[in-house]
Amino acid sequence: MFGSRGANWLNVVDYRPLFRAALENLRMWIAEGVEPPASMFPRAENGSAATREEVLDSLAAIPGMSLPRADRLPAIAPMDLGEHAGAGVPDFPARFVGEPYPTCVSAVDPTGNEIAGIRMPDVAIPVATHAGFNPRHPDSGGEGQILEYLGSTVPLAPDTGARAKTADPRPSLAERYASRDAYLTAVRAAAELLADARYLLPADIELCVALARDRLGAVSGRGA
């Protein structure tokens, strides 16, 4: 994709169900005057926001997860656009005149998944850590730079033995879920909660369960 190679597996969370629900909420808002559900962006006031550096520190303990270099992350800084900028005639190139503005992102849970935003069942009932970034693979050059529009997936260990070999701080699949059916039951419950809050269409609940079944099979190595 884009002729690039990521250092981590690509993010496998399928967000298309969220798009469908968002479009239906938009239709209801315009055609019926029904207010859309609340936004779920990170907020400092409720502890769901953190600095990028704090999140990178939290993720650093996950074995096998490649992280971007903090100094190569995009940033916005104050600029001097020149004396005629007020008339709509800025100088080019503009001059940076201060330190970059602080940047906050979603804080992460002990699994490394974001706590803010609309947490799909893949995130709320995880079999992996999912991130919105993916650094370039060292073999492709530009080590530490992030690839545009590509996220990461780092699977959980299947059991305690595999977890111990890598000193993975994240509980394994076997520690989290008593059985395959227990996992899928939790996924269904998470999808139903999203549907009740109108972040997901009821018709997509079964799709979320099917996707989760496939993910579990791929991560555990036991098939669907």
mmCIF file of C-alpha atoms in Angstrom:
data_model
loop_
_atom_site.group_PDB
_atom_site.id
_atom_site.type_symbol
_atom_site.label_atom_id
_atom_site.label_comp_id
_atom_site.label_asym_id
_atom_site.label_seq_id
_atom_site.Cartn_x
_atom_site.Cartn_y
_atom_site.Cartn_z
ATOM 1 C CA MET A 1 0.000 0.000 0.000
ATOM 2 C CA PHE A 2 1.380 3.394 -1.106
ATOM 3 C CA GLY A 3 4.617 1.562 -1.977
ATOM 4 C CA SER A 4 5.561 1.558 1.703
ATOM 5 C CA ARG A 5 6.320 -1.106 4.254
ATOM 6 C CA GLY A 6 5.373 -0.783 7.890
ATOM 7 C CA ALA A 7 7.471 -1.986 10.805
ATOM 8 C CA ASN A 8 4.329 -3.457 12.432
ATOM 9 C CA TRP A 9 1.414 -5.448 11.082
ATOM 10 C CA LEU A 10 -1.181 -3.137 9.570
ATOM 11 C CA ASN A 11 -4.109 -2.098 11.744
ATOM 12 C CA VAL A 12 -6.867 -4.659 11.153
ATOM 13 C CA VAL A 13 -9.742 -2.848 12.893
ATOM 14 C CA ASP A 14 -12.579 -2.523 10.361
ATOM 15 C CA TYR A 15 -14.122 0.901 10.946
ATOM 16 C CA ARG A 16 -16.619 0.776 8.081
ATOM 17 C CA PRO A 17 -19.503 -0.058 10.449
ATOM 18 C CA LEU A 18 -18.828 3.242 12.219
ATOM 19 C CA PHE A 19 -19.092 5.076 8.893
ATOM 20 C CA ARG A 20 -22.474 3.504 8.193
ATOM 21 C CA ALA A 21 -23.780 4.517 11.601
ATOM 22 C CA ALA A 22 -22.376 8.032 11.185
ATOM 23 C CA LEU A 23 -24.162 8.418 7.854
ATOM 24 C CA GLU A 24 -27.454 7.249 9.385
ATOM 25 C CA ASN A 25 -27.007 9.663 12.290
ATOM 26 C CA LEU A 26 -26.353 12.450 9.780
ATOM 27 C CA ARG A 27 -29.506 11.539 7.841
ATOM 28 C CA MET A 28 -31.615 11.485 11.015
ATOM 29 C CA TRP A 29 -30.179 14.836 12.102
ATOM 30 C CA ILE A 30 -30.979 16.519 8.784
ATOM 31 C CA ALA A 31 -34.266 14.815 7.930
ATOM 32 C CA GLU A 32 -35.780 14.254 11.367
ATOM 33 C CA GLY A 33 -34.016 16.691 13.677
ATOM 34 C CA VAL A 34 -32.602 13.895 15.855
ATOM 35 C CA GLU A 35 -29.388 15.022 17.523
ATOM 36 C CA PRO A 36 -26.380 12.770 16.818
ATOM 37 C CA PRO A 37 -24.693 10.968 19.713
ATOM 38 C CA ALA A 38 -21.991 12.830 21.618
ATOM 39 C CA SER A 39 -18.451 13.092 20.292
ATOM 40 C CA MET A 40 -15.919 10.841 22.012
ATOM 41 C CA PHE A 41 -12.688 12.737 21.369
ATOM 42 C CA PRO A 42 -9.970 12.764 24.051
ATOM 43 C CA ARG A 43 -10.481 15.249 26.872
ATOM 44 C CA ALA A 44 -8.006 16.368 29.500
ATOM 45 C CA GLU A 45 -10.863 17.010 31.946
ATOM 46 C CA ASN A 46 -11.795 13.320 32.186
ATOM 47 C CA GLY A 47 -8.313 11.867 31.856
ATOM 48 C CA SER A 48 -8.836 10.422 28.386
ATOM 49 C CA ALA A 49 -6.175 12.677 26.827
ATOM 50 C CA ALA A 50 -2.406 12.365 27.172
ATOM 51 C CA THR A 51 0.687 13.732 25.490
ATOM 52 C CA ARG A 52 2.243 11.773 22.667
ATOM 53 C CA GLU A 53 5.343 11.251 24.758
ATOM 54 C CA GLU A 54 3.300 9.733 27.595
ATOM 55 C CA VAL A 55 1.614 7.321 25.212
ATOM 56 C CA LEU A 56 4.899 6.298 23.600
ATOM 57 C CA ASP A 57 6.312 5.592 27.056
ATOM 58 C CA SER A 58 3.296 3.386 27.823
ATOM 59 C CA LEU A 59 3.669 1.448 24.582
ATOM 60 C CA ALA A 60 7.420 0.972 24.885
ATOM 61 C CA ALA A 61 6.969 -2.049 27.165
ATOM 62 C CA ILE A 62 5.084 -4.048 24.499
ATOM 63 C CA PRO A 63 7.521 -6.531 22.937
ATOM 64 C CA GLY A 64 7.798 -6.433 19.177
ATOM 65 C CA MET A 65 6.034 -3.102 18.786
ATOM 66 C CA SER A 66 7.961 -0.585 16.712
ATOM 67 C CA LEU A 67 7.355 3.003 17.750
ATOM 68 C CA PRO A 68 7.836 6.252 15.852
ATOM 69 C CA ARG A 69 10.551 8.640 16.905
ATOM 70 C CA ALA A 70 9.070 11.515 18.881
ATOM 71 C CA ASP A 71 11.237 14.046 17.053
ATOM 72 C CA ARG A 72 9.827 12.893 13.703
ATOM 73 C CA LEU A 73 6.177 13.259 14.565
ATOM 74 C CA PRO A 74 4.316 16.106 12.818
ATOM 75 C CA ALA A 75 3.774 19.268 14.812
ATOM 76 C CA ILE A 76 2.272 22.736 14.405
ATOM 77 C CA ALA A 77 4.167 25.811 15.548
ATOM 78 C CA PRO A 78 3.445 29.580 15.537
ATOM 79 C CA MET A 79 4.356 31.191 12.209
ATOM 80 C CA ASP A 80 5.119 34.697 11.024
ATOM 81 C CA LEU A 81 3.301 35.127 7.703
ATOM 82 C CA GLY A 82 4.770 38.540 7.000
ATOM 83 C CA GLU A 83 3.612 42.135 7.276
ATOM 84 C CA HIS A 84 0.942 41.798 4.569
ATOM 85 C CA ALA A 85 -0.682 38.638 5.945
ATOM 86 C CA GLY A 86 -3.654 40.661 7.239
ATOM 87 C CA ALA A 87 -4.470 41.647 3.673
ATOM 88 C CA GLY A 88 -4.403 38.032 2.562
ATOM 89 C CA VAL A 89 -0.901 38.205 1.058
ATOM 90 C CA PRO A 90 1.356 36.020 3.210
ATOM 91 C CA ASP A 91 5.061 35.619 2.728
ATOM 92 C CA PHE A 92 6.319 32.301 1.433
ATOM 93 C CA PRO A 93 7.838 30.399 3.026
ATOM 94 C CA ALA A 94 6.473 31.430 6.410
ATOM 95 C CA ARG A 95 8.883 31.673 9.352
ATOM 96 C CA PHE A 96 8.465 29.601 12.482
ATOM 97 C CA VAL A 97 8.631 31.941 15.478
ATOM 98 C CA GLY A 98 8.083 29.701 18.488
ATOM 99 C CA GLU A 99 8.055 26.247 19.945
ATOM 100 C CA PRO A 100 5.514 23.708 18.617
ATOM 101 C CA TYR A 101 2.114 23.767 20.259
ATOM 102 C CA PRO A 102 1.442 20.996 22.800
ATOM 103 C CA THR A 103 -0.051 17.923 21.171
ATOM 104 C CA CYS A 104 -2.477 15.624 22.964
ATOM 105 C CA VAL A 105 -3.797 12.259 21.814
ATOM 106 C CA SER A 106 -5.925 9.584 23.424
ATOM 107 C CA ALA A 107 -4.529 7.960 26.543
ATOM 108 C CA VAL A 108 -4.202 4.179 26.338
ATOM 109 C CA ASP A 109 -5.360 1.323 28.532
ATOM 110 C CA PRO A 110 -3.081 -1.431 29.937
ATOM 111 C CA THR A 111 -3.350 -3.292 26.627
ATOM 112 C CA GLY A 112 -2.129 -0.216 24.762
ATOM 113 C CA ASN A 113 -5.461 0.551 23.102
ATOM 114 C CA GLU A 114 -6.939 4.036 23.082
ATOM 115 C CA ILE A 115 -9.492 4.788 25.793
ATOM 116 C CA ALA A 116 -11.073 7.741 23.972
ATOM 117 C CA GLY A 117 -12.938 7.636 20.709
ATOM 118 C CA ILE A 118 -15.522 5.036 19.724
ATOM 119 C CA ARG A 119 -14.033 1.770 20.891
ATOM 120 C CA MET A 120 -14.935 -0.943 18.411
ATOM 121 C CA PRO A 121 -15.209 -4.459 19.899
ATOM 122 C CA ASP A 122 -11.694 -5.156 18.563
ATOM 123 C CA VAL A 123 -10.469 -2.448 20.934
ATOM 124 C CA ALA A 124 -12.810 -2.950 23.891
ATOM 125 C CA ILE A 125 -12.470 -6.781 23.862
ATOM 126 C CA PRO A 126 -8.986 -7.066 22.400
ATOM 127 C CA VAL A 127 -6.888 -9.823 20.925
ATOM 128 C CA ALA A 128 -4.199 -7.280 20.022
ATOM 129 C CA THR A 129 -2.926 -3.772 20.588
ATOM 130 C CA HIS A 130 -4.089 -1.440 17.839
ATOM 131 C CA ALA A 131 -2.552 1.958 17.105
ATOM 132 C CA GLY A 132 -3.204 4.690 14.589
ATOM 133 C CA PHE A 133 0.453 4.942 13.572
ATOM 134 C CA ASN A 134 2.891 2.605 11.847
ATOM 135 C CA PRO A 135 6.563 3.538 11.505
ATOM 136 C CA ARG A 136 8.411 2.849 8.296
ATOM 137 C CA HIS A 137 10.216 -0.465 8.208
ATOM 138 C CA PRO A 138 13.972 0.031 8.717
ATOM 139 C CA ASP A 139 14.690 -1.711 5.397
ATOM 140 C CA SER A 140 12.669 0.932 3.528
ATOM 141 C CA GLY A 141 14.629 3.915 4.871
ATOM 142 C CA GLY A 142 13.387 6.820 6.947
ATOM 143 C CA GLU A 143 13.456 4.804 10.162
ATOM 144 C CA GLY A 144 11.198 6.333 12.805
ATOM 145 C CA GLN A 145 9.008 8.206 10.345
ATOM 146 C CA ILE A 146 5.334 7.296 10.341
ATOM 147 C CA LEU A 147 3.443 6.099 7.277
ATOM 148 C CA GLU A 148 0.402 8.136 6.328
ATOM 149 C CA TYR A 149 -3.022 6.545 6.850
ATOM 150 C CA LEU A 150 -1.620 3.257 8.157
ATOM 151 C CA GLY A 151 -1.962 1.957 11.703
ATOM 152 C CA SER A 152 -0.484 -0.973 13.613
ATOM 153 C CA THR A 153 -1.626 -4.240 15.124
ATOM 154 C CA VAL A 154 0.468 -6.165 17.680
ATOM 155 C CA PRO A 155 -1.217 -9.453 18.710
ATOM 156 C CA LEU A 156 -1.466 -10.634 22.300
ATOM 157 C CA ALA A 157 0.332 -13.806 23.336
ATOM 158 C CA PRO A 158 -1.895 -16.897 23.087
ATOM 159 C CA ASP A 159 -1.027 -18.200 26.567
ATOM 160 C CA THR A 160 1.094 -17.566 29.643
ATOM 161 C CA GLY A 161 4.035 -19.583 28.334
ATOM 162 C CA ALA A 162 4.328 -17.512 25.172
ATOM 163 C CA ARG A 163 3.811 -14.349 27.175
ATOM 164 C CA ALA A 164 6.632 -15.226 29.587
ATOM 165 C CA LYS A 165 9.120 -15.791 26.749
ATOM 166 C CA THR A 166 8.881 -12.143 25.710
ATOM 167 C CA ALA A 167 8.060 -10.609 29.116
ATOM 168 C CA ASP A 168 4.881 -9.205 27.610
ATOM 169 C CA PRO A 169 3.093 -7.047 30.240
ATOM 170 C CA ARG A 170 -0.255 -7.592 28.523
ATOM 171 C CA PRO A 171 -2.377 -10.531 29.760
ATOM 172 C CA SER A 172 -2.519 -13.342 27.212
ATOM 173 C CA LEU A 173 -5.632 -14.560 25.395
ATOM 174 C CA ALA A 174 -5.909 -17.554 27.713
ATOM 175 C CA GLU A 175 -5.747 -15.282 30.765
ATOM 176 C CA ARG A 176 -8.415 -12.946 29.421
ATOM 177 C CA TYR A 177 -10.965 -15.334 27.966
ATOM 178 C CA ALA A 178 -12.051 -18.665 29.403
ATOM 179 C CA SER A 179 -13.052 -19.936 25.971
ATOM 180 C CA ARG A 180 -13.729 -18.904 22.397
ATOM 181 C CA ASP A 181 -17.435 -18.662 23.189
ATOM 182 C CA ALA A 182 -16.727 -16.443 26.211
ATOM 183 C CA TYR A 183 -14.715 -14.105 24.009
ATOM 184 C CA LEU A 184 -17.420 -13.888 21.347
ATOM 185 C CA THR A 185 -20.100 -13.325 23.985
ATOM 186 C CA ALA A 186 -18.110 -10.350 25.299
ATOM 187 C CA VAL A 187 -17.677 -9.031 21.748
ATOM 188 C CA ARG A 188 -21.414 -9.258 21.104
ATOM 189 C CA ALA A 189 -22.160 -7.393 24.337
ATOM 190 C CA ALA A 190 -19.703 -4.625 23.375
ATOM 191 C CA ALA A 191 -21.284 -4.331 19.917
ATOM 192 C CA GLU A 192 -24.766 -4.153 21.426
ATOM 193 C CA LEU A 193 -23.674 -1.322 23.714
ATOM 194 C CA LEU A 194 -22.395 0.606 20.693
ATOM 195 C CA ALA A 195 -25.665 -0.014 18.870
ATOM 196 C CA ASP A 196 -27.678 1.164 21.884
ATOM 197 C CA ALA A 197 -25.634 4.393 21.854
ATOM 198 C CA ARG A 198 -26.177 4.713 18.049
ATOM 199 C CA TYR A 199 -22.483 4.491 17.217
ATOM 200 C CA LEU A 200 -23.183 1.218 15.411
ATOM 201 C CA LEU A 201 -26.148 0.004 13.399
ATOM 202 C CA PRO A 202 -27.964 -3.019 14.887
ATOM 203 C CA ALA A 203 -27.578 -4.730 11.517
ATOM 204 C CA ASP A 204 -23.780 -4.645 11.933
ATOM 205 C CA ILE A 205 -23.656 -6.426 15.299
ATOM 206 C CA GLU A 206 -23.334 -9.840 13.660
ATOM 207 C CA LEU A 207 -20.649 -8.494 11.339
ATOM 208 C CA CYS A 208 -18.625 -7.345 14.334
ATOM 209 C CA VAL A 209 -18.927 -10.802 15.889
ATOM 210 C CA ALA A 210 -17.856 -12.462 12.632
ATOM 211 C CA LEU A 211 -14.869 -10.150 12.297
ATOM 212 C CA ALA A 212 -13.858 -10.850 15.892
ATOM 213 C CA ARG A 213 -14.096 -14.598 15.272
ATOM 214 C CA ASP A 214 -11.704 -14.242 12.348
ATOM 215 C CA ARG A 215 -9.300 -12.071 14.354
ATOM 216 C CA LEU A 216 -9.206 -14.565 17.224
ATOM 217 C CA GLY A 217 -8.497 -17.395 14.806
ATOM 218 C CA ALA A 218 -5.655 -15.492 13.175
ATOM 219 C CA VAL A 219 -4.019 -14.459 16.453
ATOM 220 C CA SER A 220 -4.430 -17.764 18.284
ATOM 221 C CA GLY A 221 -3.350 -19.808 15.275
ATOM 222 C CA ARG A 222 -6.355 -22.098 15.636
ATOM 223 C CA GLY A 223 -8.418 -20.824 12.748
ATOM 224 C CA ALA A 224 -11.933 -19.423 12.959
#
